[in-house]
Short mmCIF file of C-alpha atoms in Angstrom, two decimals:
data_model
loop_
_atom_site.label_atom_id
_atom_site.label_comp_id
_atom_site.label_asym_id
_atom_site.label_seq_id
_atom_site.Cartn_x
_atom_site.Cartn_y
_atom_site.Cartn_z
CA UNK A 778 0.00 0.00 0.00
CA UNK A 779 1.15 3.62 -0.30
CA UNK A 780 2.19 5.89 2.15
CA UNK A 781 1.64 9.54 1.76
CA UNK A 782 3.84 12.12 2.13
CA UNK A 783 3.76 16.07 2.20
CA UNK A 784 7.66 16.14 0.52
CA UNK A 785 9.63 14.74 -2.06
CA UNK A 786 12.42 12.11 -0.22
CA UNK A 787 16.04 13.16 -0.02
CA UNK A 788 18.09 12.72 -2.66
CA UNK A 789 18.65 9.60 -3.84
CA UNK A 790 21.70 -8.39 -5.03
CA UNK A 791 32.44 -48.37 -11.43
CA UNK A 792 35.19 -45.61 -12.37
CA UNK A 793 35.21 -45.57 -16.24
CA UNK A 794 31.05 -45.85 -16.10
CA UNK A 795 31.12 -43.21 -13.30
CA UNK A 796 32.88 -41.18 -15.59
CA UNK A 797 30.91 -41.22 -18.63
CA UNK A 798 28.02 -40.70 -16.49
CA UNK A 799 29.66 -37.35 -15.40
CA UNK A 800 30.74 -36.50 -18.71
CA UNK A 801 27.03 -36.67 -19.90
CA UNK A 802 25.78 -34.63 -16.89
CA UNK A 803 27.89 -32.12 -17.37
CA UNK A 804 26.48 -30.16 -19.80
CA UNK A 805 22.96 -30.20 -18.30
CA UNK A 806 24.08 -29.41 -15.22
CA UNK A 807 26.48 -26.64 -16.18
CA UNK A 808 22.72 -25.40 -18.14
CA UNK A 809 21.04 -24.63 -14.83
CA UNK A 810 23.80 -23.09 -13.17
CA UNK A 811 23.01 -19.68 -14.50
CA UNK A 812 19.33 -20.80 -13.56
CA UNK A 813 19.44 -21.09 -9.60
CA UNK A 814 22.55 -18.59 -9.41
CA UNK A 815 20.47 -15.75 -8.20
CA UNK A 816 21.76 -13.38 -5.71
CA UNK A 817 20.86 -10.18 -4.40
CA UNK A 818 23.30 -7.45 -6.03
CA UNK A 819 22.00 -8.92 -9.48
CA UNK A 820 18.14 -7.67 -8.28
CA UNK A 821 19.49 -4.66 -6.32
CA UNK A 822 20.23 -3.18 -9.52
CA UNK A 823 16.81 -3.44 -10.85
CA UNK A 824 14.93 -1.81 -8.25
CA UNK A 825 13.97 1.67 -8.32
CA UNK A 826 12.01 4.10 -6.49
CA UNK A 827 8.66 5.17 -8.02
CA UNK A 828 7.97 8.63 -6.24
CA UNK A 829 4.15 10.15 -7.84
CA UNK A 830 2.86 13.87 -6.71
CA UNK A 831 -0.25 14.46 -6.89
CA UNK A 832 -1.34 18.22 -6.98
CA UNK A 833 -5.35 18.89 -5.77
CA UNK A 834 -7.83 21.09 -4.45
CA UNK A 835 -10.01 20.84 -2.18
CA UNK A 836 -13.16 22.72 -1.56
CA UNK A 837 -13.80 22.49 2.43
CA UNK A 838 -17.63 23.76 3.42
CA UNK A 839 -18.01 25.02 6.85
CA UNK A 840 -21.02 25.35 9.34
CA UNK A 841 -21.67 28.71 8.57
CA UNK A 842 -22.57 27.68 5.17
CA UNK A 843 -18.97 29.57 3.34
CA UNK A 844 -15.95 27.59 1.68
CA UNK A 845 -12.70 27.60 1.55
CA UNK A 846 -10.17 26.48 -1.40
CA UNK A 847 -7.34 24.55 -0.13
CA UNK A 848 -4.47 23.66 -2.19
CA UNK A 849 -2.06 20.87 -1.72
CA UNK A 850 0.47 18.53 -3.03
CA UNK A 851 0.63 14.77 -1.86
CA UNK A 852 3.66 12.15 -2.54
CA UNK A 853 2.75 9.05 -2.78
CA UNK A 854 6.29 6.51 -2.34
CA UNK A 855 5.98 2.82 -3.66
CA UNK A 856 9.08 0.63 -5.60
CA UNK A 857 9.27 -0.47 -8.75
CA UNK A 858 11.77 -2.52 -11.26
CA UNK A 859 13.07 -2.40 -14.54
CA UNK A 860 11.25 -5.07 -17.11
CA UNK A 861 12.97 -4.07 -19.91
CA UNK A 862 16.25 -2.80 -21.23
CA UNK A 863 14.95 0.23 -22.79
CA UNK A 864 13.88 2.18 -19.89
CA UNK A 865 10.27 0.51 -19.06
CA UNK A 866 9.48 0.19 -15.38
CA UNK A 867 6.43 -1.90 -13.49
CA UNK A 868 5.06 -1.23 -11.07
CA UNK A 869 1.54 -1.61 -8.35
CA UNK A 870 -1.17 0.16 -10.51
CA UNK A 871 -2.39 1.80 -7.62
CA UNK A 872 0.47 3.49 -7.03
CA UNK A 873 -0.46 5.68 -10.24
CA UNK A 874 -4.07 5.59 -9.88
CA UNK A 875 -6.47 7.77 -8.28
CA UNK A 876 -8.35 6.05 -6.22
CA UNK A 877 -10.34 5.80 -3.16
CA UNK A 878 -7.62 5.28 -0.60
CA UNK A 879 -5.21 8.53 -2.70
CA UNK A 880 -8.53 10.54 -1.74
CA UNK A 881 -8.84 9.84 1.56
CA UNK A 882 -5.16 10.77 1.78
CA UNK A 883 -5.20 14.05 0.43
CA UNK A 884 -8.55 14.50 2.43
CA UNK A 885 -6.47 13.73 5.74
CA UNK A 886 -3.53 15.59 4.67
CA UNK A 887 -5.97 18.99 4.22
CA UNK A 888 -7.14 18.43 7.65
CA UNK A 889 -3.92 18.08 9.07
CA UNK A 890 -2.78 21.03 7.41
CA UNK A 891 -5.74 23.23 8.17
CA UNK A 892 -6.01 22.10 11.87
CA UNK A 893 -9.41 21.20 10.92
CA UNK A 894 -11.42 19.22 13.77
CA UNK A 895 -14.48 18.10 14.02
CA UNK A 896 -14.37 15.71 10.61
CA UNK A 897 -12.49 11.87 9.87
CA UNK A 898 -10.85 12.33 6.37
CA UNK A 899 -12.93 8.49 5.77
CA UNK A 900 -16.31 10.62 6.14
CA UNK A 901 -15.88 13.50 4.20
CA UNK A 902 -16.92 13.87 0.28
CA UNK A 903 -15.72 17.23 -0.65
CA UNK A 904 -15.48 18.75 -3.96
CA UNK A 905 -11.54 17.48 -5.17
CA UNK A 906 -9.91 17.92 -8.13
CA UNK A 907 -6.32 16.70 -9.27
CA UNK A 908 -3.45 17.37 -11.99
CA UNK A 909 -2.21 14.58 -13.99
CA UNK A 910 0.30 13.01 -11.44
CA UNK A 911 3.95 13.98 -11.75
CA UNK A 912 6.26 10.36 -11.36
CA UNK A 913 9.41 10.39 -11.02
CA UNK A 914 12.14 7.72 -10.42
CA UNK A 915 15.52 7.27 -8.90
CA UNK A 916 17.66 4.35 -6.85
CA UNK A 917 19.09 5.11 -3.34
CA UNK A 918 22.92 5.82 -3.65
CA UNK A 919 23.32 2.27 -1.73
CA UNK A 920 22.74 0.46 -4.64
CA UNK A 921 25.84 -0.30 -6.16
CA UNK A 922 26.23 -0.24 -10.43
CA UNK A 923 22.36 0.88 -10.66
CA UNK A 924 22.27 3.15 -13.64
CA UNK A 925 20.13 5.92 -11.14
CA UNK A 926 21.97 5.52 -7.97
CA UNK A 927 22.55 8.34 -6.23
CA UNK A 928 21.25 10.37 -9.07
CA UNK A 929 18.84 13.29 -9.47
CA UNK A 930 15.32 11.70 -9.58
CA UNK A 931 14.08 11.17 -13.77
CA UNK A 932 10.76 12.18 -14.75
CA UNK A 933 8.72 9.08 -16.49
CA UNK A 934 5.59 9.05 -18.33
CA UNK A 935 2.76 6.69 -17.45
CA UNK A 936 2.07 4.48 -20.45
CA UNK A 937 -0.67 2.06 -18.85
CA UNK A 938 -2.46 0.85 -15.83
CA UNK A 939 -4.82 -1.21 -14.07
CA UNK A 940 -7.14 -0.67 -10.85
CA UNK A 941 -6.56 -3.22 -8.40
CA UNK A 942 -9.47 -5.05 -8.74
CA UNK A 943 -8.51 -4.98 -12.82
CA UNK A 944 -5.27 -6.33 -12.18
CA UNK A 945 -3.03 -3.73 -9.92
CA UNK A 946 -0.39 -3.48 -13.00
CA UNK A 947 1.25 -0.39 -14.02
CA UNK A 948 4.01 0.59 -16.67
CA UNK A 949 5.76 3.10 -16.57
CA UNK A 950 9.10 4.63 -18.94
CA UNK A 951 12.07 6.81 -18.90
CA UNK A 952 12.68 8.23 -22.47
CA UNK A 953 15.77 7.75 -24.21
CA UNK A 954 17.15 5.08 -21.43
CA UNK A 955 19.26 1.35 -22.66
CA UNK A 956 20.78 -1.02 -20.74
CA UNK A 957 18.64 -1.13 -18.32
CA UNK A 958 19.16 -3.84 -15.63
CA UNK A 959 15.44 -5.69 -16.62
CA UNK A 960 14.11 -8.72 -14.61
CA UNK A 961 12.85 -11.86 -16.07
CA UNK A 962 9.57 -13.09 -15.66
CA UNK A 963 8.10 -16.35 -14.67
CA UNK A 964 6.34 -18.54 -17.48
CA UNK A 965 3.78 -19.78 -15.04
CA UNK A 966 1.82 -18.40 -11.76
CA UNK A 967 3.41 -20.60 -8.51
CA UNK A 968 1.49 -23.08 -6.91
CA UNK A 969 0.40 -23.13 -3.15
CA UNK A 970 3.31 -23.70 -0.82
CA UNK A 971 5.89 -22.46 -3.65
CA UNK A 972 8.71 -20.42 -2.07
CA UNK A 973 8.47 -16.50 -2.91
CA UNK A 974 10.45 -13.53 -2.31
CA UNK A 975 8.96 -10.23 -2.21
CA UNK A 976 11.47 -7.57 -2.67
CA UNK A 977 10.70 -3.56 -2.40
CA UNK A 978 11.53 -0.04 -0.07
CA UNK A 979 9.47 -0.63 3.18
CA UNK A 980 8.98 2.94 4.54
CA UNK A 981 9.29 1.51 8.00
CA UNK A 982 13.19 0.94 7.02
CA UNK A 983 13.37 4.18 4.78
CA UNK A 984 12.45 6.51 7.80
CA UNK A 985 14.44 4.96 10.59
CA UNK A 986 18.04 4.74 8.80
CA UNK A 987 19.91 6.91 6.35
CA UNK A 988 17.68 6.61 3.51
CA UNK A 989 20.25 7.66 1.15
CA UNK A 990 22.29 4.36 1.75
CA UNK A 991 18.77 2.21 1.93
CA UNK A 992 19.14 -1.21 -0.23
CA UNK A 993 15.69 -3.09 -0.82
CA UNK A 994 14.18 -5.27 1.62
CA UNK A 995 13.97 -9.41 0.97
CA UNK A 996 11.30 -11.25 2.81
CA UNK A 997 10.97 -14.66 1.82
CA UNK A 998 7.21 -17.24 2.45
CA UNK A 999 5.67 -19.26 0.90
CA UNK A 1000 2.19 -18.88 -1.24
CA UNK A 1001 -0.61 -19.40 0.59
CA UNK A 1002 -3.69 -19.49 -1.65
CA UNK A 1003 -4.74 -18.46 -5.48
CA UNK A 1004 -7.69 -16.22 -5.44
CA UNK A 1005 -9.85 -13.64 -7.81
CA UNK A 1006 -10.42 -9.92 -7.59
CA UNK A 1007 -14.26 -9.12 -7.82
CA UNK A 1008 -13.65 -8.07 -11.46
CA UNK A 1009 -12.50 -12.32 -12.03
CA UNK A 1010 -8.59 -11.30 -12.62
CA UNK A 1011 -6.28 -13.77 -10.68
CA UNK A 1012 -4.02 -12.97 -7.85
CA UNK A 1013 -1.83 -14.72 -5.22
CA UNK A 1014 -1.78 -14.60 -1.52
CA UNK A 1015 1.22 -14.96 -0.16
CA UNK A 1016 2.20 -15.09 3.69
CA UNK A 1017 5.34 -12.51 3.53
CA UNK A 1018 4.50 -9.24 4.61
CA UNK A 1019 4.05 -6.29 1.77
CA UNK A 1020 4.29 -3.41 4.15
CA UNK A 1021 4.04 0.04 3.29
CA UNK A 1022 6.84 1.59 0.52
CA UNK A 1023 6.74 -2.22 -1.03
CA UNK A 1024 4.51 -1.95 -3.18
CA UNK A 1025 4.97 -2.11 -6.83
CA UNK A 1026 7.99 -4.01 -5.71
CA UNK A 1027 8.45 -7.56 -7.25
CA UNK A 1028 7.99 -10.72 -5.83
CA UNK A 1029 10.32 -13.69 -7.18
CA UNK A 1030 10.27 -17.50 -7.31
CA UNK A 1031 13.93 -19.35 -6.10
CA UNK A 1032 14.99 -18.97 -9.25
CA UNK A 1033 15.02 -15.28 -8.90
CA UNK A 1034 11.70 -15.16 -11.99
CA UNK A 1035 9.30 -12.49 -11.08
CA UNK A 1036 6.03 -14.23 -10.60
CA UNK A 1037 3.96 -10.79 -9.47
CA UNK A 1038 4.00 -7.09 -8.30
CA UNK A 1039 3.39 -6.78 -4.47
CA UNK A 1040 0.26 -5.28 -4.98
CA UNK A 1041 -1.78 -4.78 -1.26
CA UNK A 1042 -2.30 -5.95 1.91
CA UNK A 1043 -5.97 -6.19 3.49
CA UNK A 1044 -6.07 -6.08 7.21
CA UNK A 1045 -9.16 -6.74 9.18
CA UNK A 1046 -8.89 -6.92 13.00
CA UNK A 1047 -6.07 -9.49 13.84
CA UNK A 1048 -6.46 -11.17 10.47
CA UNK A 1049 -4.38 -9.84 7.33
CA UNK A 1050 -4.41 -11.11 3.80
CA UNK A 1051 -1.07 -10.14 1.38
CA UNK A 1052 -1.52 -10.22 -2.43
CA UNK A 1053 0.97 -10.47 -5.63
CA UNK A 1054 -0.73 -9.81 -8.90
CA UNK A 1055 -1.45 -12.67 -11.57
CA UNK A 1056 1.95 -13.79 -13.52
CA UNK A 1057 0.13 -14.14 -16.75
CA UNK A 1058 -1.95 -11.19 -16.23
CA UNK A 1059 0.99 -9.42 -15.68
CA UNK A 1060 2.97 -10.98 -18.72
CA UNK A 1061 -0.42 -10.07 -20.89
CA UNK A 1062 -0.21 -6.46 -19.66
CA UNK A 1063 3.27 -5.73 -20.68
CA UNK A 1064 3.24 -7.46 -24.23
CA UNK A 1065 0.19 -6.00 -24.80
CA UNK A 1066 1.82 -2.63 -24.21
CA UNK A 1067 4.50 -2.96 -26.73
CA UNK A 1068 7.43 -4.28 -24.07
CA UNK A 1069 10.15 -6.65 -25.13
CA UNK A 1070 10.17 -8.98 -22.10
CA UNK A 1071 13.82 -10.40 -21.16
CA UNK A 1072 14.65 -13.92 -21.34
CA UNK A 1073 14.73 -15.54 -18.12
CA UNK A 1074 18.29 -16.89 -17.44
CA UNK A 1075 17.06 -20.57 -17.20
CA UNK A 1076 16.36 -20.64 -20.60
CA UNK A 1077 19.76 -20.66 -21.85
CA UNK A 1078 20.78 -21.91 -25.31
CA UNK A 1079 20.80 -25.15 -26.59
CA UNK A 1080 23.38 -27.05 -27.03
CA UNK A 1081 24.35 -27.47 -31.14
CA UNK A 1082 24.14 -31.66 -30.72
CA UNK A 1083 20.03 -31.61 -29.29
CA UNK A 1084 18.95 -27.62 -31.44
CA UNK A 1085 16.85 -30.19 -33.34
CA UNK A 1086 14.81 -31.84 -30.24
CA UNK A 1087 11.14 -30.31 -31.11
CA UNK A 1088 9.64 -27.95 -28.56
CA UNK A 1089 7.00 -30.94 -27.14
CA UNK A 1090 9.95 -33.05 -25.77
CA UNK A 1091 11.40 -29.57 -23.88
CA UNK A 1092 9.25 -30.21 -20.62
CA UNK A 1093 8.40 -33.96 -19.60
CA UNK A 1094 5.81 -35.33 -17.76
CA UNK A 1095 3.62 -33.80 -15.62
CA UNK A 1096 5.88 -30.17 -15.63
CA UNK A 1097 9.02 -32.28 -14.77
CA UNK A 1098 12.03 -30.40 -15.92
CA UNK A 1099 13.71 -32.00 -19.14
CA UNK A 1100 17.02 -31.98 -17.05
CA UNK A 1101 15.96 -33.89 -14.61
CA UNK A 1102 14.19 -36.62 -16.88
CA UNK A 1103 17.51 -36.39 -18.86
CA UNK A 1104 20.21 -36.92 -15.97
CA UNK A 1105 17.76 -40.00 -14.75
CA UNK A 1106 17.86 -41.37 -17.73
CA UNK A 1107 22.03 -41.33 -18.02
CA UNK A 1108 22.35 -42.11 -14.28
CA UNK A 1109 20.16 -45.38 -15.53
CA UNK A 1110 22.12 -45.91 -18.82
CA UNK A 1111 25.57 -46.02 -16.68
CA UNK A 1112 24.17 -48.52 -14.33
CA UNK A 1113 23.19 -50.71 -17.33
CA UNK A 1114 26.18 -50.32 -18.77
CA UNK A 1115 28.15 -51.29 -15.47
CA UNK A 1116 25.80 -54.12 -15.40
CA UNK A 1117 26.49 -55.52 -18.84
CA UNK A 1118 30.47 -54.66 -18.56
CA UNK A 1119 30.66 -56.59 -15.40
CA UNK A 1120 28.95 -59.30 -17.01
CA UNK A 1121 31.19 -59.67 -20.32
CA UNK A 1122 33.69 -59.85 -17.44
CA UNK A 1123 32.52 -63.22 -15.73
CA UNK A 1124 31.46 -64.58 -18.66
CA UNK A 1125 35.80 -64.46 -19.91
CA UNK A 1126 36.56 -65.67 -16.29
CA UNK A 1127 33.89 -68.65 -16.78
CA UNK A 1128 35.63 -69.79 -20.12
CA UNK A 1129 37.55 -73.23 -18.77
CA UNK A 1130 41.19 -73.06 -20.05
CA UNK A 1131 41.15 -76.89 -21.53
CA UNK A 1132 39.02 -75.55 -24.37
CA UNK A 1133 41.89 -72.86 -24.98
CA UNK A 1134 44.41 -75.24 -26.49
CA UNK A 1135 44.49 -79.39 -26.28
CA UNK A 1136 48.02 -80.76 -25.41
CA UNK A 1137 49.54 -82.75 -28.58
CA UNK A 1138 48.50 -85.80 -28.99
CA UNK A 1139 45.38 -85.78 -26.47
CA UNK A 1140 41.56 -85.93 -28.33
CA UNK A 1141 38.40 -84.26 -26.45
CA UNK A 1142 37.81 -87.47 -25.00
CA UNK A 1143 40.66 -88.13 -23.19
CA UNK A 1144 40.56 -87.51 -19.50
CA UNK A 1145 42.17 -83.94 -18.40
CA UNK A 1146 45.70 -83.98 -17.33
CA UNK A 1147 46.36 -84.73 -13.62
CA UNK A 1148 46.59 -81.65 -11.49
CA UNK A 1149 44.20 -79.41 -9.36
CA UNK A 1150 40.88 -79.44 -10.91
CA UNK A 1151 38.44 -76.51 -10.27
CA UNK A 1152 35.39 -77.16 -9.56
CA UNK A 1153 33.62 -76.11 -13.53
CA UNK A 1154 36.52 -78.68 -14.06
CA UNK A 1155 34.36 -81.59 -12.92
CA UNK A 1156 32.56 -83.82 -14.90
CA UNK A 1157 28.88 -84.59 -12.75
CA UNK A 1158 28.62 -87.66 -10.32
CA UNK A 1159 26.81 -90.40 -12.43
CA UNK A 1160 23.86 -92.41 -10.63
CA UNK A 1161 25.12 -95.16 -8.49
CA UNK A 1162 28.75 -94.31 -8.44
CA UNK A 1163 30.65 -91.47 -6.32
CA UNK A 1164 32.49 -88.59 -8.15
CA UNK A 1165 35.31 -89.15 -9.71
CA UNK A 1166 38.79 -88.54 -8.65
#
């Protein structure tokens, strides 16, 4: 959720079989490196601040039957991340939007002003009018390598949006901007009990350290149900807190995929419900608005000696991971191959050495030279007589 404020902020992560086996493995394994190596300073550099003024007036009626005209300005801080590398930045739509809770906010920042008593800014409906919101964005100098840290705060222009019950999805872009650090996103939404890692600016944090050296926040959970907004768009609930200042902020699976914008958290007595928005919804939004989505890093490129395997054999089973299906099936071919090695192996130390070469002079029949005799040496007992010396 947002958090108002009356100022702009300060300025601104078997040996030969064992070895074929590894061979084999290799590759795959080395694939999904890149996949699950994830960290921090790689997502730090993605983050941004999304800071949106909102200019209104306010027509205040008093008892005696006048008005007065009030005029201010309120801030409203959320967090946001680059999705593309031209510039385009996501973000919580209602962090753009002007809606209910923005008006009740400017409503309580009038009275607060004015000294006004008498009146809760949640019962009054006076006359309000606003500018087109000014948004601006910038990265906290405690980001290291982020293309806006420490920097003056950028003007961007809003290109699209969605109300929260429509999606909570907003896009946002600073002209004339490459290179941007952009974050890949998730092909599917998670299921319940998936890890997830919301990441964003809590205000909390912001306003009780030196805000100029503030690096995003990680809390990590778990999802906890999949739900629909009264308008029938998807969303997640998630058990990690989305506190004030995170919102707009992205949540990602292990793999470090965004799979939803923190979007809100609904509080009702002790009880409190946190919400992502949809992963496809959100994919769908920011095609449909013209953005080049980055290629998640576990879809690196195929080797030259399987380009050929067709797209249908890319993902086995019921969503198993090729890689996995893959490194069972060598782990099974080595042991098979052990198997059948060993096996040639008795089968040469089986082979009795009289059928190597006969001694001169001697025919099959004739009885085997005195010595030891081992036992597949032995001719069987015959009935009614004892073995044979």
């Amino acid at each position: 959720m947002k958090l108002s404020s009356s100022s702009w902020k300060p300025g601104k992560k078997g040996t030969v079989t064992f070895a074929i086996a590894s061979a084999l493995t290799a590759p795959l394994l080395g694939s999904t490196s890149a996949w699950a190596d994830v960290n921090s300073d790689t997502i730090d550099k993605s983050i941004v601040w999304v800071d949106t003024a909102w200019s209104a007036t306010v027509q205040v009626p008093f008892k005696d039957g006048t008005t007065e005209t009030f005029k201010t300005t309120l801030v409203t801080l959320c967090t946001g991340w680059f999705v593309s590398s031209t510039g385009h930045v996501a973000t919580a739509g209602h962090c753009v939007d002007a809606d209910d809770a923005l008006y009740t906010s400017i409503y309580a920042k009038v009275i607060d002003e004015q000294s006004l008593t008498g009146v809760k800014p949640e019962n009054v409906d006076w006359p309000l009018s606003l500018a087109d919101p000014q948004i601006k964005i910038d990265q906290p100098s405690g980001i290291d390598g982020g293309v806006l840290s420490g920097k003056t705060a950028i003007t961007a222009q809003l290109i699209a949006k969605q109300g929260f019950e429509k999606g909570d999805n907003a896009l946002l872009r600073i002209a004339d901007m490459k290179d941007t650090p952009a974050l890949a996103l998730g092909s599917e939404a998670p299921k319940v009990r998936d890890k997830v890692t919301s990441i964003g600016f809590p205000d909390l944090v912001g306003s009780t350290s030196d805000v100029e050296r503030q690096k995003p926040s990680y809390r990590s959970g778990a999802v906890s149900s999949r739900s629909y907004s009264t308008q029938g768009v998807p969303r997640t609930e998630i058990d990690t807190d989305i506190t004030p200042g995170m919102s707009g902020g992205p949540s990602v699976n292990e793999a470090g995929e965004v799979i939803g914008i923190n979007s809100a958290y609904v509080y009702q007595g002790a009880g409190q419900a946190n919400y992502i928005t949809d992963t496809q919804t959100l994919r769908d939004f920011l095609t449909s608005n013209g953005v080049k989505l980055a290629e998640a890093a576990s879809k690196s490129p195929t080797p030259a000696a399987v380009a050929d395997v067709p797209a249908s054999n890319t993902q086995g089973g019921q969503g198993i991971p090729v890689w996995i299906i893959a490194t069972i099936a060598v782990l099974i071919l080595a042991v098979l191959a052990m198997a059948a090695l060993l096996f040639v192996n008795m089968r040469k130390q089986r082979k009795p050495a009289v059928y190597a070469q006969l001694p001169a002079g001697q025919s099959p029949a004739s009885p085997p030279p005195a010595g030891p005799q081992l036992p597949w040496m032995q001719e069987p007992p015959q009935p009614g007589n004892g073995p044979r010396p």
